[in-house]
Coordinates of C-alpha atoms and ligand atoms in Angstrom, one line a residue:
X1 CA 0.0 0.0 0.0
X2 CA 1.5 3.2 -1.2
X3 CA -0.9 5.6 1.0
X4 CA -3.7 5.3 3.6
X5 CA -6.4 8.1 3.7
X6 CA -9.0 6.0 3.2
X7 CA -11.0 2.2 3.0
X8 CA -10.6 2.1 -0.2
X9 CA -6.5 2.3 0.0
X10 CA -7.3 -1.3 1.5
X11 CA -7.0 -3.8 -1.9
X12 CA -9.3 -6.6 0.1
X13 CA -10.9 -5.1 3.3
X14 CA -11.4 -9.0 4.5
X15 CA -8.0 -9.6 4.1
X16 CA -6.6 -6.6 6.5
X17 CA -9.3 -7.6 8.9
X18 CA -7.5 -11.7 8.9
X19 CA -5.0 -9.5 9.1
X20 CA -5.5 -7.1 11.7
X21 CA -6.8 -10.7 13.7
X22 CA -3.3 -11.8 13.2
X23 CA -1.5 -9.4 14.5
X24 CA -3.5 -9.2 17.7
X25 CA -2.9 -12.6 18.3
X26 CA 0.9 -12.1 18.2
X27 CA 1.8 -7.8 17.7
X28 CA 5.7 -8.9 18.1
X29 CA 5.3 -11.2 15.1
X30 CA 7.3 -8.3 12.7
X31 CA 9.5 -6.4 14.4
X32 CA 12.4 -7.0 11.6
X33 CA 9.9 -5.4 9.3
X34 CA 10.4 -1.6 11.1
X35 CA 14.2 -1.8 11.8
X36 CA 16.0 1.5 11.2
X37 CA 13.0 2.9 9.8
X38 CA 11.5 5.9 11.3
X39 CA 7.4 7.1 11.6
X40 CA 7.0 10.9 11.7
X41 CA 3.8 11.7 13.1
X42 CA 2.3 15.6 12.6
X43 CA -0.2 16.8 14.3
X44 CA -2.1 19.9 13.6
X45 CA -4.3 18.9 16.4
X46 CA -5.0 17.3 19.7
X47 CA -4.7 14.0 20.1
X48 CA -4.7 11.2 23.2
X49 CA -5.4 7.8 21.7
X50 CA -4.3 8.4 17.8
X51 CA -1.0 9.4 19.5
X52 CA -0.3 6.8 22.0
X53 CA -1.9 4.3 19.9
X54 CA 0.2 5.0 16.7
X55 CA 3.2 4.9 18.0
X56 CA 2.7 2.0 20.2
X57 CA 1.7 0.3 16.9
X58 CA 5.3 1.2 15.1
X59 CA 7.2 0.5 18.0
X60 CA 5.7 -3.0 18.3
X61 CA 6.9 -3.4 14.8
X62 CA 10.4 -2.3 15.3
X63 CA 10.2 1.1 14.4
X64 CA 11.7 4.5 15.5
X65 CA 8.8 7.1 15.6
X66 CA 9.0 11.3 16.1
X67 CA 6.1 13.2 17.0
X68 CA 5.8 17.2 16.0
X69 CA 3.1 19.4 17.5
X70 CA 2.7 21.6 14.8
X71 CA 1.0 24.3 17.1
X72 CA 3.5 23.6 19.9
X73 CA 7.0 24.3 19.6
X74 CA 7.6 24.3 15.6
X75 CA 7.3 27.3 13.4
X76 CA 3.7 27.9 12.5
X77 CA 3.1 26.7 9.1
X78 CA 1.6 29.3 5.7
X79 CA -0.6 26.7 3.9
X80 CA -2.0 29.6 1.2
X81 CA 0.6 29.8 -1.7
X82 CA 0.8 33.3 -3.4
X83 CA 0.6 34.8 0.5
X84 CA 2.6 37.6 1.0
X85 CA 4.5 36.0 4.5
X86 CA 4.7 39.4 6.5
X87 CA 2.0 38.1 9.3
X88 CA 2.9 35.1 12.3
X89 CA 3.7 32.3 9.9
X90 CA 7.4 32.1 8.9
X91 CA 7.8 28.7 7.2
X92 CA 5.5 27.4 3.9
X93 CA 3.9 24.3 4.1
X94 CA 5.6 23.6 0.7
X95 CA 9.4 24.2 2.0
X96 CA 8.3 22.3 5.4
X97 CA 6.5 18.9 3.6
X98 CA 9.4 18.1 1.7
X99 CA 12.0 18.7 4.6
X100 CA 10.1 16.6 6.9
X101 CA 10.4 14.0 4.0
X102 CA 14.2 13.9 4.4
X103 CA 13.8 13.1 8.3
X104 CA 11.4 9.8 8.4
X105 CA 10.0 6.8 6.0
X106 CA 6.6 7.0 7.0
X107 CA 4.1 9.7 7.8
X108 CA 1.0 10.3 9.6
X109 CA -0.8 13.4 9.8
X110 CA -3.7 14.7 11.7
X111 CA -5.4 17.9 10.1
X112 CA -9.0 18.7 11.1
X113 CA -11.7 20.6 9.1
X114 CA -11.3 24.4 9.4
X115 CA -14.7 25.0 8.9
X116 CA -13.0 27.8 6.5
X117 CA -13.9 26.5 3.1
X118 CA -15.4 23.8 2.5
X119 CA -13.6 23.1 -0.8
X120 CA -10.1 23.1 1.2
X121 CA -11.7 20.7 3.6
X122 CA -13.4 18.2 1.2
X123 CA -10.1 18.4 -1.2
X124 CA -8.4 16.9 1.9
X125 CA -6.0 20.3 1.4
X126 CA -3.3 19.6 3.9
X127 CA -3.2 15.6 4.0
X128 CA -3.0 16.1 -0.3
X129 CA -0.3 18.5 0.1
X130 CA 1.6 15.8 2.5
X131 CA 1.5 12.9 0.0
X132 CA 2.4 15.4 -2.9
X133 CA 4.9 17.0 -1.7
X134 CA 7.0 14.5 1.4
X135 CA 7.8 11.9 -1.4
X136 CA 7.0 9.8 1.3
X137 CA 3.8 7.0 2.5
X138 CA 1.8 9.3 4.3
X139 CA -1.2 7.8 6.1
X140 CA -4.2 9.7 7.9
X141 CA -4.7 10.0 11.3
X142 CA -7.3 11.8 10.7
X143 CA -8.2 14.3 8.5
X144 CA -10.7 16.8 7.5
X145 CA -13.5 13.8 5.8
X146 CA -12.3 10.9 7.6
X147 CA -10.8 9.0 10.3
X148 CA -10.2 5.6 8.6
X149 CA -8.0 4.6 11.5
X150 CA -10.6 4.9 13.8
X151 CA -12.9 3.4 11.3
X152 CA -10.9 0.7 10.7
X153 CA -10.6 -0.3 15.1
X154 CA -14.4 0.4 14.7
X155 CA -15.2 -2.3 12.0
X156 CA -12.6 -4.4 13.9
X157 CA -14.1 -4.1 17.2
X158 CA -17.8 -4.8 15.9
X159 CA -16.9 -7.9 14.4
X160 CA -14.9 -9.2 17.9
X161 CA -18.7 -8.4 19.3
X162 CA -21.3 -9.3 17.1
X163 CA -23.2 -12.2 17.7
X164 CA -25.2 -12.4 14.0
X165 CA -23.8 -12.3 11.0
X166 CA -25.3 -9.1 10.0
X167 CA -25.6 -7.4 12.6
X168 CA -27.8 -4.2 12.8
X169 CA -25.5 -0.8 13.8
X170 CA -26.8 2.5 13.9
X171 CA -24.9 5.8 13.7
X172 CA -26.4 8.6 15.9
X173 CA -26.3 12.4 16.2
X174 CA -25.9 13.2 19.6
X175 CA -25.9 16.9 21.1
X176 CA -22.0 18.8 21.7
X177 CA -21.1 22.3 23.0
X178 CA -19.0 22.9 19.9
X179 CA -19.2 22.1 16.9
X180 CA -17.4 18.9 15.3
X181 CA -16.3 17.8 11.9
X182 CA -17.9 15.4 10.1
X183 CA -14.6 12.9 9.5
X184 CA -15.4 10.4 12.5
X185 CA -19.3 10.2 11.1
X186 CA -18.5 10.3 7.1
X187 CA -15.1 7.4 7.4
X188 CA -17.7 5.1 10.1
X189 CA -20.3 5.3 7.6
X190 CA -17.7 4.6 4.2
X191 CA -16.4 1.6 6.4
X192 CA -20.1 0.3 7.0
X193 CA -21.0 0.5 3.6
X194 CA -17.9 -1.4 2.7
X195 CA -19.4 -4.4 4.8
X196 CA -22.8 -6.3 4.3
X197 CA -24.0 -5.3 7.9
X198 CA -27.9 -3.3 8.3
X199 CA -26.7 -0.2 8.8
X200 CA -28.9 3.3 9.4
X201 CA -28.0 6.3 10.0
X202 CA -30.0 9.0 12.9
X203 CA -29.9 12.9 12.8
X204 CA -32.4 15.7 13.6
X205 CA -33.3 17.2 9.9
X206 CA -30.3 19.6 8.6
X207 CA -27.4 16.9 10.1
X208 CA -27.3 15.3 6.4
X209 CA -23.9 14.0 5.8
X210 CA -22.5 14.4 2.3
X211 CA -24.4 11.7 0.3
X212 CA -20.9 9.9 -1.4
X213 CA -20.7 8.8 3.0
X214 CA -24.1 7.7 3.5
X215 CA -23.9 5.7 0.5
X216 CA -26.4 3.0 1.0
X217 CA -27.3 3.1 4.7
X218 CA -30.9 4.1 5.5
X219 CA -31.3 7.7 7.2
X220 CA -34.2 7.7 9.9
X221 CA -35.2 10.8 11.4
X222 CA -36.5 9.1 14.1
X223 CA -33.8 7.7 16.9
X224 CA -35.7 5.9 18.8
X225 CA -37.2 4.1 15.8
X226 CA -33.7 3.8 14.6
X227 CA -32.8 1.9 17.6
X228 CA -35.2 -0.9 17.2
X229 CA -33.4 -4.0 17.1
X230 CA -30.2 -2.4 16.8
X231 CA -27.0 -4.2 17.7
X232 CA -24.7 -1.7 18.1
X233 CA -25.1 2.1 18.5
X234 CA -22.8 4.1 17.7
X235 CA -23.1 7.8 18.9
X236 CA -21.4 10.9 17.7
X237 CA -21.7 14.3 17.2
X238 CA -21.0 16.5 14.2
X239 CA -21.4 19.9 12.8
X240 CA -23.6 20.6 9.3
X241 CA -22.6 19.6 6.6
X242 CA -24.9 21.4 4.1
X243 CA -24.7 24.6 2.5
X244 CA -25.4 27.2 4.1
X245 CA -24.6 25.8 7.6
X246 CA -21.6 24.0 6.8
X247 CA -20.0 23.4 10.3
X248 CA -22.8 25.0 11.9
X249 CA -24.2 24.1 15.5
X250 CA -28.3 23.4 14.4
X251 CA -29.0 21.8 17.6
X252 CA -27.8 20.9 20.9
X253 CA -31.4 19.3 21.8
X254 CA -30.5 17.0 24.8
X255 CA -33.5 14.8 23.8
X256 CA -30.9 12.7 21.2
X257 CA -28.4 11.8 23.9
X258 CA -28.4 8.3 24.4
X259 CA -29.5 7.3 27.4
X260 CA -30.9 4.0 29.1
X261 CA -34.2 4.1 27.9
X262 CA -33.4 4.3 24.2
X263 CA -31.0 1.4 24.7
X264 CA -33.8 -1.0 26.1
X265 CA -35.5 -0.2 22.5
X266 CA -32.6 -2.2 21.0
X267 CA -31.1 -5.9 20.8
X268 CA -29.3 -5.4 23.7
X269 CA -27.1 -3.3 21.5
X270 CA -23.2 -2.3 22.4
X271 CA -22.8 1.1 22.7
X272 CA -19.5 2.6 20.8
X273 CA -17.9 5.8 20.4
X274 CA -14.6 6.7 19.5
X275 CA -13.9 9.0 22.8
X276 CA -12.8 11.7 23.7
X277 CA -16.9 11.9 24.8
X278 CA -18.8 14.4 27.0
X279 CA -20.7 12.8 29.1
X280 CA -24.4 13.5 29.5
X281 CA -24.2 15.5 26.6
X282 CA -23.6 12.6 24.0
X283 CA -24.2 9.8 26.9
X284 CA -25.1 9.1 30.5
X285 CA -22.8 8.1 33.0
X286 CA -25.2 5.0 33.2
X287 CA -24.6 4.0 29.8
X288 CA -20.7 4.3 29.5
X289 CA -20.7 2.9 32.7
X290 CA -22.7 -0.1 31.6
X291 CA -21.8 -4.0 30.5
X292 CA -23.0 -2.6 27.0
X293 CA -20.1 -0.3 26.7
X294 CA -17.6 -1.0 24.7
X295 CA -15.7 2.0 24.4
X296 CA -12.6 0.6 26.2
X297 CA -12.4 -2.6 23.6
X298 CA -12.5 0.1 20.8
X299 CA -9.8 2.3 21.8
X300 CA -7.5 -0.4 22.1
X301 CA -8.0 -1.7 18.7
X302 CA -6.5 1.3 17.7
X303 CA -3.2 -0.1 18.4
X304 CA -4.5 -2.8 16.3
X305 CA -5.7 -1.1 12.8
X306 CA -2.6 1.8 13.2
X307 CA -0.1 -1.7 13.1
X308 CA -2.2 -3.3 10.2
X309 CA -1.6 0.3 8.5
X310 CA 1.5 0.6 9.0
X311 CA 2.7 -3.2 8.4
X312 CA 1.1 -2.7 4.7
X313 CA 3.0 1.0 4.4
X314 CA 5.9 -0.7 5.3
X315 CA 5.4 -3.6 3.0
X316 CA 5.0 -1.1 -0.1
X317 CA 8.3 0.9 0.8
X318 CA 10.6 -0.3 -2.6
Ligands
CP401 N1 -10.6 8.8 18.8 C1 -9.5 9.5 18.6 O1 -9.0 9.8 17.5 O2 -9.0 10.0 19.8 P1 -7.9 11.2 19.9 O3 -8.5 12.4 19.3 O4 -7.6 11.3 21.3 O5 -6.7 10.8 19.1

């Protein structure tokens, strides 16, 4: 695999899964595969589990691994060419890529949505620039449209848990003080559509995600009909997507965080979510607290998609 962004960079999505199985089984398996190689991670943003996770990942496969905090402690970084650089920015984007290049053999990058223009955002601007411009793998951990890491833990985690075949999960809206991107909601729903699961989709009207995510999942305005019979539920908040309240708060109606009630409505469904996650805003206490949770289980698989990435990166390096 030459880059990760997305579940289609996967040639046979069954295949990393066997894989991704393997290497839980044994993560020490292919630590010859990373020697003397190094994994530059950038982040533009905050991070806890993407962090930790990814670089646990790379050192279980032998690797070396350097972390830069854009925002914290390196030059801040012009990302508009033609810009006359008299403001706070002192280094280009397009002098910086390439130098980082020199440094490492593999790169992940985490770059939110601005909420600036949507055309910079859904042209995956920054990330695009990286895997132009580093002359090097460049992976996603996490970008403006998607999260395919955590999508990837996500898919790996509900197969570990289901207990049919095709199982029923259900992406919700839930309420947020701020508003959120749409990559963790847009990359969960690409991966679902990828597999042959039931999968619906909840939001209040005006929380449409951009139709080439929802693909073929069915959109019910209704949560707690949604929930019926679900098997998983799978909560997150995100900003609008369409025009003209792109990354607009609509709501913050408390009636659409999940809560006990609307969990007995389902199959005894596993609740997910891909944390960090406000509490009694998204969900109650009772429900992350509950036998049903399995938010713990899905942060760790991290570990296990960011190795299955990088093995195949690795693998692809001539
Ligand atoms: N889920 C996830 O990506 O967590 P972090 O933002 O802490 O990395």
């Amino acid at each position: 695999m030459q880059h990760f962004t997305n579940v289609n960079d996967l040639s046979n999505l069954q295949q990393a899964l066997q894989q991704a199985f393997e290497i839980k089984k044994d993560r020490f398996q292919f630590t010859e595969l990373g020697r003397n190689k190094t994994l530059l991670m950038i982040f533009f943003n905050s991070s806890l589990r993407t962090r930790l996770s990814t670089q646990k990942a790379a050192m279980n496969l032998g690797m070396n691994t350097m972390i830069l905090d854009v925002n914290q402690g390196a030059w801040k970084l012009e990302t508009e060419r033609g810009v006359v650089m008299d403001g706070d920015k002192p280094e280009h984007l397009l002098e910086a890529i390439p130098v980082m290049g020199c440094y490492c053999d593999v790169i992940g990058v985490r770059s939110f949505a601005q909420f600036i223009s949507k055309e910079d955002d859904y042209n995956e601007k920054i990330i695009n620039q990286f895997i132009k411009y580093s002359g090097k793998p460049v992976f996603s951990m996490e970008g403006a449209t998607r999260h395919p890491l955590q999508s990837f833990a996500d898919l790996i985690t509900i197969e570990e848990y289901k207990k049919v075949e095709r199982p029923k999960v259900v992406l919700t809206w839930a309420p947020h003080p701020r508003a959120l991107p749409q990559a963790v909601p847009n990359s969960f729903a690409e991966w679902m559509n990828a597999t042959d699961y039931d999968f619906v989709i909840t939001h209040p009207k005006g929380y449409e995600l951009d139709a080439q995510f929802v693909g073929n999942a069915k959109v019910e305005y209704d949560q707690e009909k949604a929930f019926e019979g679900a098997d998983f539920i799978y909560a997150k908040n995100w900003a609008a997507f369409a025009d003209p309240h792109y990354g607009e708060i609509l709501s913050t109606d408390r009636n659409w965080t999940v809560d006990s009630k609307k969990m007995a409505l389902t199959n005894n469904a596993y609740f997910m979510h891909c944390l960090p996650v406000r509490r009694n805003m998204i969900v109650t206490d009772e429900v992350i607290e509950s036998p049903q949770s399995i938010v713990i289980a899905e942060a760790a698989n991290r570990e296990i998609s960011a190795q299955t990435v990088l093995k195949m990166l690795l693998e692809g390096i001539k």
